[in-house]
Coordinates of C-alpha atoms in Angstrom, one line a residue:
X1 CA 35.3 -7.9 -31.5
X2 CA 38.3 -9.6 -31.4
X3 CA 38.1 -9.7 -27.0
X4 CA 35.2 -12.2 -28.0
X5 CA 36.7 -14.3 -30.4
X6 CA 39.8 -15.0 -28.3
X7 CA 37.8 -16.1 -25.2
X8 CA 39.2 -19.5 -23.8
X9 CA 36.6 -22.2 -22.7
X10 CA 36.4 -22.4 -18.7
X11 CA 38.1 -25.8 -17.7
X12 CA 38.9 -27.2 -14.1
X13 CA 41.7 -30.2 -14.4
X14 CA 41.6 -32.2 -10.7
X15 CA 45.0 -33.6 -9.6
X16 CA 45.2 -35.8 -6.1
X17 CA 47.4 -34.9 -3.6
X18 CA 47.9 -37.6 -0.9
X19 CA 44.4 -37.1 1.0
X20 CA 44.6 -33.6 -0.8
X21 CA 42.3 -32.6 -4.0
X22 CA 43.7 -29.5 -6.0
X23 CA 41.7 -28.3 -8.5
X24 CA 43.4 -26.5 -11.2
X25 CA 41.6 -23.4 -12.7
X26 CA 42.1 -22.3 -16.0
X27 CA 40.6 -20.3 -19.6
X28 CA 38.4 -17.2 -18.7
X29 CA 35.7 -17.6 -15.7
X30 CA 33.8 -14.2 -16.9
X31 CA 30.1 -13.3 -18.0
X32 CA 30.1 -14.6 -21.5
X33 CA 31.3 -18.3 -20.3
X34 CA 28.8 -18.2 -17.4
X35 CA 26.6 -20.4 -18.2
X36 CA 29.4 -22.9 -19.3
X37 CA 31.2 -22.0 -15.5
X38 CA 28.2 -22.9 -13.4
X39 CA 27.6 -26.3 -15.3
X40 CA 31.4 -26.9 -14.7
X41 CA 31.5 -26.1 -11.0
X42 CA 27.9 -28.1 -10.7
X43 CA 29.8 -31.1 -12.0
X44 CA 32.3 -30.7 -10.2
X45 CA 30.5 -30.4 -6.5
X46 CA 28.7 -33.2 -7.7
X47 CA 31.8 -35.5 -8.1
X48 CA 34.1 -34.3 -5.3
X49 CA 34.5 -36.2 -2.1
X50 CA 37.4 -34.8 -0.1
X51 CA 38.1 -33.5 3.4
X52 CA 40.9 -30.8 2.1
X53 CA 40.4 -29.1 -1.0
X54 CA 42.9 -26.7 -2.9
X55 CA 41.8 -24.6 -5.5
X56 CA 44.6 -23.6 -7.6
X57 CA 44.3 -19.8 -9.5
X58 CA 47.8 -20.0 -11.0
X59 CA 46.3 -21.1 -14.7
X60 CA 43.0 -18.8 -14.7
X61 CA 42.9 -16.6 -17.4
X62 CA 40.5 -13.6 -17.8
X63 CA 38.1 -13.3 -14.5
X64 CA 35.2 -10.4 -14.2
X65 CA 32.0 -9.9 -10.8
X66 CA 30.4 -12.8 -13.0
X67 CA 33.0 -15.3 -12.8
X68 CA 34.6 -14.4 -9.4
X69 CA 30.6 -14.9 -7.8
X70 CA 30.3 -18.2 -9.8
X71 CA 33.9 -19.3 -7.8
X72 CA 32.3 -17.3 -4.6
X73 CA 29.5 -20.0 -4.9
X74 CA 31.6 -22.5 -5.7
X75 CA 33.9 -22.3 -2.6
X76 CA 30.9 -22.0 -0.5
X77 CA 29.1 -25.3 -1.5
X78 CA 32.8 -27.6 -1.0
X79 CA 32.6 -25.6 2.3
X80 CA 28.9 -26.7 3.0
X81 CA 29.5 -30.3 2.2
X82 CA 32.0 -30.8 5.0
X83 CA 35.2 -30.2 3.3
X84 CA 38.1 -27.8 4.2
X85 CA 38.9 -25.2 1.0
X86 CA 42.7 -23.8 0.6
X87 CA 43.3 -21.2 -2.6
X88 CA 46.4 -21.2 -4.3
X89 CA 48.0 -19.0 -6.6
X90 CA 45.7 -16.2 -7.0
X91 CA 47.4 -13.2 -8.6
X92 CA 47.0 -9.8 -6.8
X93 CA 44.3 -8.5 -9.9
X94 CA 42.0 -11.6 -9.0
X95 CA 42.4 -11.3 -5.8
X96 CA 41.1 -7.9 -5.1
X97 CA 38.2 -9.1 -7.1
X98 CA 37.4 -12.0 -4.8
X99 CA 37.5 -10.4 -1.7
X100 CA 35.6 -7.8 -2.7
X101 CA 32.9 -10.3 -3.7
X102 CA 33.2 -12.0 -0.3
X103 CA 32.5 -9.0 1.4
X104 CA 29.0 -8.2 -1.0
X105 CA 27.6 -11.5 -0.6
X106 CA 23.8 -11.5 0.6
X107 CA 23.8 -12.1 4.2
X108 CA 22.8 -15.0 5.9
X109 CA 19.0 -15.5 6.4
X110 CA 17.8 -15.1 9.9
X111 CA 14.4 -16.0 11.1
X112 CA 11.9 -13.8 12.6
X113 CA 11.9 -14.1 16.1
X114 CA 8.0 -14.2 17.1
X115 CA 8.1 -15.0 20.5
X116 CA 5.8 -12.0 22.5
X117 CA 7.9 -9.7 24.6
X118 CA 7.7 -6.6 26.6
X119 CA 10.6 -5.7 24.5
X120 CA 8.9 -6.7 20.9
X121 CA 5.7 -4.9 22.0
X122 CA 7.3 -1.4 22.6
X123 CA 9.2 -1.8 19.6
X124 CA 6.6 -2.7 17.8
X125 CA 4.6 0.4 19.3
X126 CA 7.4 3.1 18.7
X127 CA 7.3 2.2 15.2
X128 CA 3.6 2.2 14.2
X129 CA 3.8 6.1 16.3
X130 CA 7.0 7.0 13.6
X131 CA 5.1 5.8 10.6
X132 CA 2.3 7.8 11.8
X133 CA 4.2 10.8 12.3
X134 CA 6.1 10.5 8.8
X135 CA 2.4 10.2 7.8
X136 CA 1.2 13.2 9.7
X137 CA 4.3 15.4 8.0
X138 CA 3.2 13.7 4.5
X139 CA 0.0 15.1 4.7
X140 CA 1.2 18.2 6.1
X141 CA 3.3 18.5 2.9
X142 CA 0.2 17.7 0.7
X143 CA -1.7 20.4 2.0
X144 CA 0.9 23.2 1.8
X145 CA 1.7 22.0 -1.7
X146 CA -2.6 22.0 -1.8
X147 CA -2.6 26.3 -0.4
X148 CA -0.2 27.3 -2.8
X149 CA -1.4 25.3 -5.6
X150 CA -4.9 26.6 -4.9
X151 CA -3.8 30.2 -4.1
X152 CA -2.5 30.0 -7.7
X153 CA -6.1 28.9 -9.5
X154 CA -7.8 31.7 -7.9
X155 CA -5.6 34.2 -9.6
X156 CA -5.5 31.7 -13.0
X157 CA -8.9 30.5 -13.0
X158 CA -7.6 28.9 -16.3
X159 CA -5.1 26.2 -14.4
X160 CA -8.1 24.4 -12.5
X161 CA -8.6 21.7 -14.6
X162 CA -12.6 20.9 -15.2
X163 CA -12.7 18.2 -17.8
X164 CA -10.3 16.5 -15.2
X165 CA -12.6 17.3 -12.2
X166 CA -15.6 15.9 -14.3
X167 CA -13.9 13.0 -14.8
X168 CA -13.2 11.9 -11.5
X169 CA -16.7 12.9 -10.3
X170 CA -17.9 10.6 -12.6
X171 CA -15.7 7.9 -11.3
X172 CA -16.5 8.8 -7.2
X173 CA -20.0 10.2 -7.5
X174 CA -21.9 8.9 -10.4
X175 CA -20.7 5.2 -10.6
X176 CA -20.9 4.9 -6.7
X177 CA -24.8 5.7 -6.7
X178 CA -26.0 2.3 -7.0
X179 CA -23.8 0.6 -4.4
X180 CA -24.0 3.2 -1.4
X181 CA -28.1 3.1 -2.4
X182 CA -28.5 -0.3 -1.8
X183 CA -25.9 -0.7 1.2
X184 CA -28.2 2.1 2.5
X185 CA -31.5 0.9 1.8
X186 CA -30.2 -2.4 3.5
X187 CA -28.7 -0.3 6.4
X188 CA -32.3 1.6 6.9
X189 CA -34.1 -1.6 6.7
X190 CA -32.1 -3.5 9.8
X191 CA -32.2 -0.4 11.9
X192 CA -35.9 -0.2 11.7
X193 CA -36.5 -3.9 12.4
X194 CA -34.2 -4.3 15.6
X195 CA -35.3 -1.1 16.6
X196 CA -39.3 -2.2 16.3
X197 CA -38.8 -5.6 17.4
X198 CA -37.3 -4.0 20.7
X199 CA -39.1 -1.3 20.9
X200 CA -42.7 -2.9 20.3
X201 CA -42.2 -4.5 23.9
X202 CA -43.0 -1.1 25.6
X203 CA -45.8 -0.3 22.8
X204 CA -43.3 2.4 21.6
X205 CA -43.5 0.9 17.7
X206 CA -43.7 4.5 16.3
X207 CA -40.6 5.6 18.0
X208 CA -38.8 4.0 15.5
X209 CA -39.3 6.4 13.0
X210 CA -37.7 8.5 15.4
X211 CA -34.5 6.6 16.1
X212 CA -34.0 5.9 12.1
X213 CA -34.4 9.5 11.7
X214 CA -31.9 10.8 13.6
X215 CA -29.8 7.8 13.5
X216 CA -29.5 8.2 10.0
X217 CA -29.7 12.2 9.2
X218 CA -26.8 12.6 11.8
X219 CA -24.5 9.6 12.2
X220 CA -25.3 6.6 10.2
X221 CA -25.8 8.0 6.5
X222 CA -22.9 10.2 6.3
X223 CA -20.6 7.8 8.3
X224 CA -21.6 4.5 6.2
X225 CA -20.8 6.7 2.7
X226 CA -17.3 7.9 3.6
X227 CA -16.6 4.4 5.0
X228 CA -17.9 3.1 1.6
X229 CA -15.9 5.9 -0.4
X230 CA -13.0 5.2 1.5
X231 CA -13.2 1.7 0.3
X232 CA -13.8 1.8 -3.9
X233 CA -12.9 5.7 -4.7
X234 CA -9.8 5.9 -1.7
X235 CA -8.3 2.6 -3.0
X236 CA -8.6 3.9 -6.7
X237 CA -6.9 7.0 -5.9
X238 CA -4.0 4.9 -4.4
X239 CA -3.9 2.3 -7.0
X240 CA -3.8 4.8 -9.9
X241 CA -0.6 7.1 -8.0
X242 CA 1.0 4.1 -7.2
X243 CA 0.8 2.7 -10.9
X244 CA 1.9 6.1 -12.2
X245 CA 4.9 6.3 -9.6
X246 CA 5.9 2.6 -10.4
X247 CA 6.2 3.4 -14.6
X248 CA 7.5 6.3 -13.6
X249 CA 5.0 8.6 -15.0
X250 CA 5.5 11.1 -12.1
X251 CA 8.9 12.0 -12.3
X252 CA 8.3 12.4 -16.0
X253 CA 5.5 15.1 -15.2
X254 CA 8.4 16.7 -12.8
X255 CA 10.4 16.7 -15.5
X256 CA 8.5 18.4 -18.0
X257 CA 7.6 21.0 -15.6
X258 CA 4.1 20.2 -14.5
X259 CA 3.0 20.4 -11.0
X260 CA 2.0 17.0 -9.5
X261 CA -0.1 18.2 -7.2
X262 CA -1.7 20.8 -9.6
X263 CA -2.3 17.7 -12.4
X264 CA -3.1 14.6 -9.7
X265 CA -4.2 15.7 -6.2
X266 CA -6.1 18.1 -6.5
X267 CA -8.7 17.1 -9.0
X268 CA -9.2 14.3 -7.2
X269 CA -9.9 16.1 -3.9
X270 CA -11.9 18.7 -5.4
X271 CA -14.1 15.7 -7.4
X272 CA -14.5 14.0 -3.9
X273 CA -15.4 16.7 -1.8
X274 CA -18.2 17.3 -4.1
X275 CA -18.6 14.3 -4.4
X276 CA -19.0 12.4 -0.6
X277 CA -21.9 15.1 0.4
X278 CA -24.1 14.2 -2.9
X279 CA -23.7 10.3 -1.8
X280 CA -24.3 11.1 1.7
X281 CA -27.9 12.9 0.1
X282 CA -28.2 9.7 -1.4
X283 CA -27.9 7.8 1.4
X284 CA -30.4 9.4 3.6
X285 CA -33.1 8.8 1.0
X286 CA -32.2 5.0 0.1
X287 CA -31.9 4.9 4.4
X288 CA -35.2 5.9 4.8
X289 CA -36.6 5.0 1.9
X290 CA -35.8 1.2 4.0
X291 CA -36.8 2.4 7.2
X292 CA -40.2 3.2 5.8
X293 CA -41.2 -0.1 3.8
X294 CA -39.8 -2.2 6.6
X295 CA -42.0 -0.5 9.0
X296 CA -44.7 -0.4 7.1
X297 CA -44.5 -4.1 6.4
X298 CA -42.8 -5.2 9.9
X299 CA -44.7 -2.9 12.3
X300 CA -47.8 -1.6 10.5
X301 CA -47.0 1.7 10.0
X302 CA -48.3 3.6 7.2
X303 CA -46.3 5.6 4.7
X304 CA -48.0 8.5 5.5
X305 CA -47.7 8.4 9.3
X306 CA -43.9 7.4 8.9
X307 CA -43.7 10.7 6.6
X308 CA -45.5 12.7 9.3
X309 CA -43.8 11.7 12.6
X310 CA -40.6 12.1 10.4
X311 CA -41.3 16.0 10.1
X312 CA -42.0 15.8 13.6
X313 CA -38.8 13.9 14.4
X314 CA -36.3 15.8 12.9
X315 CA -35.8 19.2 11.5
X316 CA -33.1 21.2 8.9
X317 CA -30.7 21.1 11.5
X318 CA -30.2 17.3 12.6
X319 CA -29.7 17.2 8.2
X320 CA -27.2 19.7 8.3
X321 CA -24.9 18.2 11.4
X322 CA -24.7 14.7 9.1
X323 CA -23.9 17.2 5.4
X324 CA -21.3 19.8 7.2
X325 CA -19.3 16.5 8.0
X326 CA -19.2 15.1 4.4
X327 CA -16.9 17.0 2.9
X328 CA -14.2 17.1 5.9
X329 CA -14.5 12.9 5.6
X330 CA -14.0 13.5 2.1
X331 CA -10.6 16.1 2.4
X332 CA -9.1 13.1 4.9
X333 CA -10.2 10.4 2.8
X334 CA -8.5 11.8 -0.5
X335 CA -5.7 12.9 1.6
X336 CA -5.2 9.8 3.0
X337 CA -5.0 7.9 -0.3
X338 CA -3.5 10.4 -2.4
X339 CA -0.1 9.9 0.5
X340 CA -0.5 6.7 -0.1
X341 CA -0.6 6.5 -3.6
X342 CA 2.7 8.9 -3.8
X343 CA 4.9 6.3 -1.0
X344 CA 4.2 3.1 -3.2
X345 CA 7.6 1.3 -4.7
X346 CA 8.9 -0.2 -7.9
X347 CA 6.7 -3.7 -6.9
X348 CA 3.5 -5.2 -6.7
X349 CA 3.7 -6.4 -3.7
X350 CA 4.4 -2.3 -3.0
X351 CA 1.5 -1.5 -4.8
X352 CA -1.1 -3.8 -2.6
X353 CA 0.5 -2.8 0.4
X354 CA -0.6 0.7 0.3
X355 CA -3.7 0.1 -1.0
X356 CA -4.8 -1.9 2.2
X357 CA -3.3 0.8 4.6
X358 CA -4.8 3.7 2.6
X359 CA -8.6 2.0 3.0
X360 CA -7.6 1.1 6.9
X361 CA -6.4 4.1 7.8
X362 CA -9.3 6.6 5.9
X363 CA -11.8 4.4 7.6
X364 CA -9.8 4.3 11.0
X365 CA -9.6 8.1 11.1
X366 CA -13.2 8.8 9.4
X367 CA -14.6 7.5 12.4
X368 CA -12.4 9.4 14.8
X369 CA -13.2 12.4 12.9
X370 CA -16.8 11.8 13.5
X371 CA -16.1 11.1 17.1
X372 CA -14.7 15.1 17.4
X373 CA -18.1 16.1 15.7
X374 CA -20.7 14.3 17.8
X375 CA -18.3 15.8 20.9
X376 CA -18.2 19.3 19.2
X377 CA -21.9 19.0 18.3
X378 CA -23.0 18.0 22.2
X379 CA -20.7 20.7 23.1
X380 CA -22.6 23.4 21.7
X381 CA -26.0 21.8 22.4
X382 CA -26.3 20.8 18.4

């Protein structure tokens, strides 16, 4: 207690010599007199006009990081207004502590240079093709830790967590209903206008019920829930990881000995693989369900004959190629997010970040995934 008590008040006496200012130093510049040492030096800045300036160390006493960045700041903003700084008298101990602040000081700021280059656009390029392939090994990671963790539940069926798996089903299947109905319904209704205004031309109307059949048994329905999923369920998934990993609620389940991947991932994966398929169902009935009113209203076909030339339109098959792809769109999607979710920081602006690229790139590599089925479909005449 008594190092407290015996702390001398900061002072700087100013003494002229010829064109020459010295300011004299003295009491202790350190952390407990720091808010007294940066009025002092702001008074000081504010009053000096000089063109040499010595700053005279002989009389300091005590000086600690605090004080020596306060003198650091100090010596910088004589220097900025114009005036040339000489320093006098510093005793080996203080001086060790200067320079070493000196050489930790931020450095200076430098403006991005957003002029458009050959140069700038391969650098630009190599980098986005290293963050994908640090990408690429995260989820490589993920599903190794995803086999063994796996391997393990099927020989202790009592580690798979349900209520857990319930949970999040709720979350990704249940509460999703309305909004991928009504985006579908919407989606059903717009194909079968265009497609009956166009096709009405050639007195083709009832064709339509063919193109919004297989439109939206094979591509659309499937395609519009993962993109959907991708978008409220993939950002959750993120969001909640990257909250745990900010409060540090992840390293506290490695420390207690839980498995991550066991407790977080794969839930979540298992609840939206079951999940993605159910809402694709969903889909293709609120799809058609729009298809049929609108051309029942639009081009005067009946709900009967819409139900009949859709049996005739498509069969089991054309249902299954849209469901078989479901539940890969869902493993990438969760993957996607859960990497995501597991690379956020310690800020918000960390946090937002990764939420936007997890929803850009699930959606980004849903559709090329569904690009390799329609090939691999058409391959095997499918």
């Amino acid at each position: 207690m008594a190092l407290f008590n015996d702390m001398i008040e900061p002072r700087c006496a100013t003494r002229h010599d010829g064109e020459r200012v010295v300011l004299i130093l003295s009491g202790d510049w350190i952390i407990r007199s720091a808010m007294d040492c940066e009025a002092l030096a702001e008074q000081i800045c504010n009053d000096l006009r000089a063109a040499v300036v010595a700053v005279d160390f002989s009389a300091l006493g005590r000086l600690d990081t605090a004080g020596a960045w306060i003198l650091h700041k100090f010596r910088g903003r004589i220097e900025y207004s114009g005036a040339r700084v000489q320093v006098v008298g510093v005793s080996e101990e203080h001086r060790l502590l200067l320079n070493e602040v000196d050489a930790h000081h931020p450095p200076p700021f430098v403006p991005d240079n957003n002029r458009t280059s050959i140069v700038s656009v391969f650098d630009s390029t190599g980098r986005a093709v290293v963050e994908a392939w640090r990408d690429f090994i995260a989820i490589l990671h993920i599903l190794g830790s995803l086999s063994a963790v796996v391997t393990t539940v099927l020989f202790q069926p009592k580690r798979l967590r349900g209520i857990a798996i319930a949970v999040q089903f709720d979350k990704t299947c249940i509460g999703a209903v309305p909004i991928v109905a009504l985006m579908s319904f919407l989606i059903g209704a717009i194909i079968s206008q265009q497609g009956g205004f166009y096709l009405r031309q050639f007195g083709a109307d009832l064709f339509v019920v063919d193109l919004a059949g297989v439109l939206v048994l094979r591509e659309i329905g499937v395609l519009l829930t993962a993109i959907m999923v991708a978008g409220r369920s993939g950002s959750a998934f993120t969001a909640e990881l990257g909250a745990m990993k900010m409060q540090e609620e992840i390293d506290a389940l490695h420390v207690i000995g839980l498995n991550v991947t066991e407790v977080l991932i794969l839930p979540r994966l298992l609840a939206l693989m079951a999940a993605v398929p159910v809402l694709a169902f969903v889909s293709d009935i609120a799809a058609l369900t729009g298809a049929g009113l609108v051309s029942w209203s639009y081009l005067g076909i009946p709900p009967q004959a819409f139900i009949s030339r859709l049996q005739d339109a498509v069969t089991m098959q054309t249902f299954l190629v849209g469901m078989v792809k479901a539940p890969f769109m869902a493993l990438i999607i969760g993957l996607i997010a859960c990497v995501e979710g597991l690379k956020v920081g310690g800020s918000a602006d960390s946090l937002g970040r990764h939420t936007t690229m997890s929803v850009v790139k699930a959606i980004f590599l849903v559709i090329v995934v569904d690009g390799l089925f329609a090939i691999f479909f058409a391959a095997i005449n499918v």
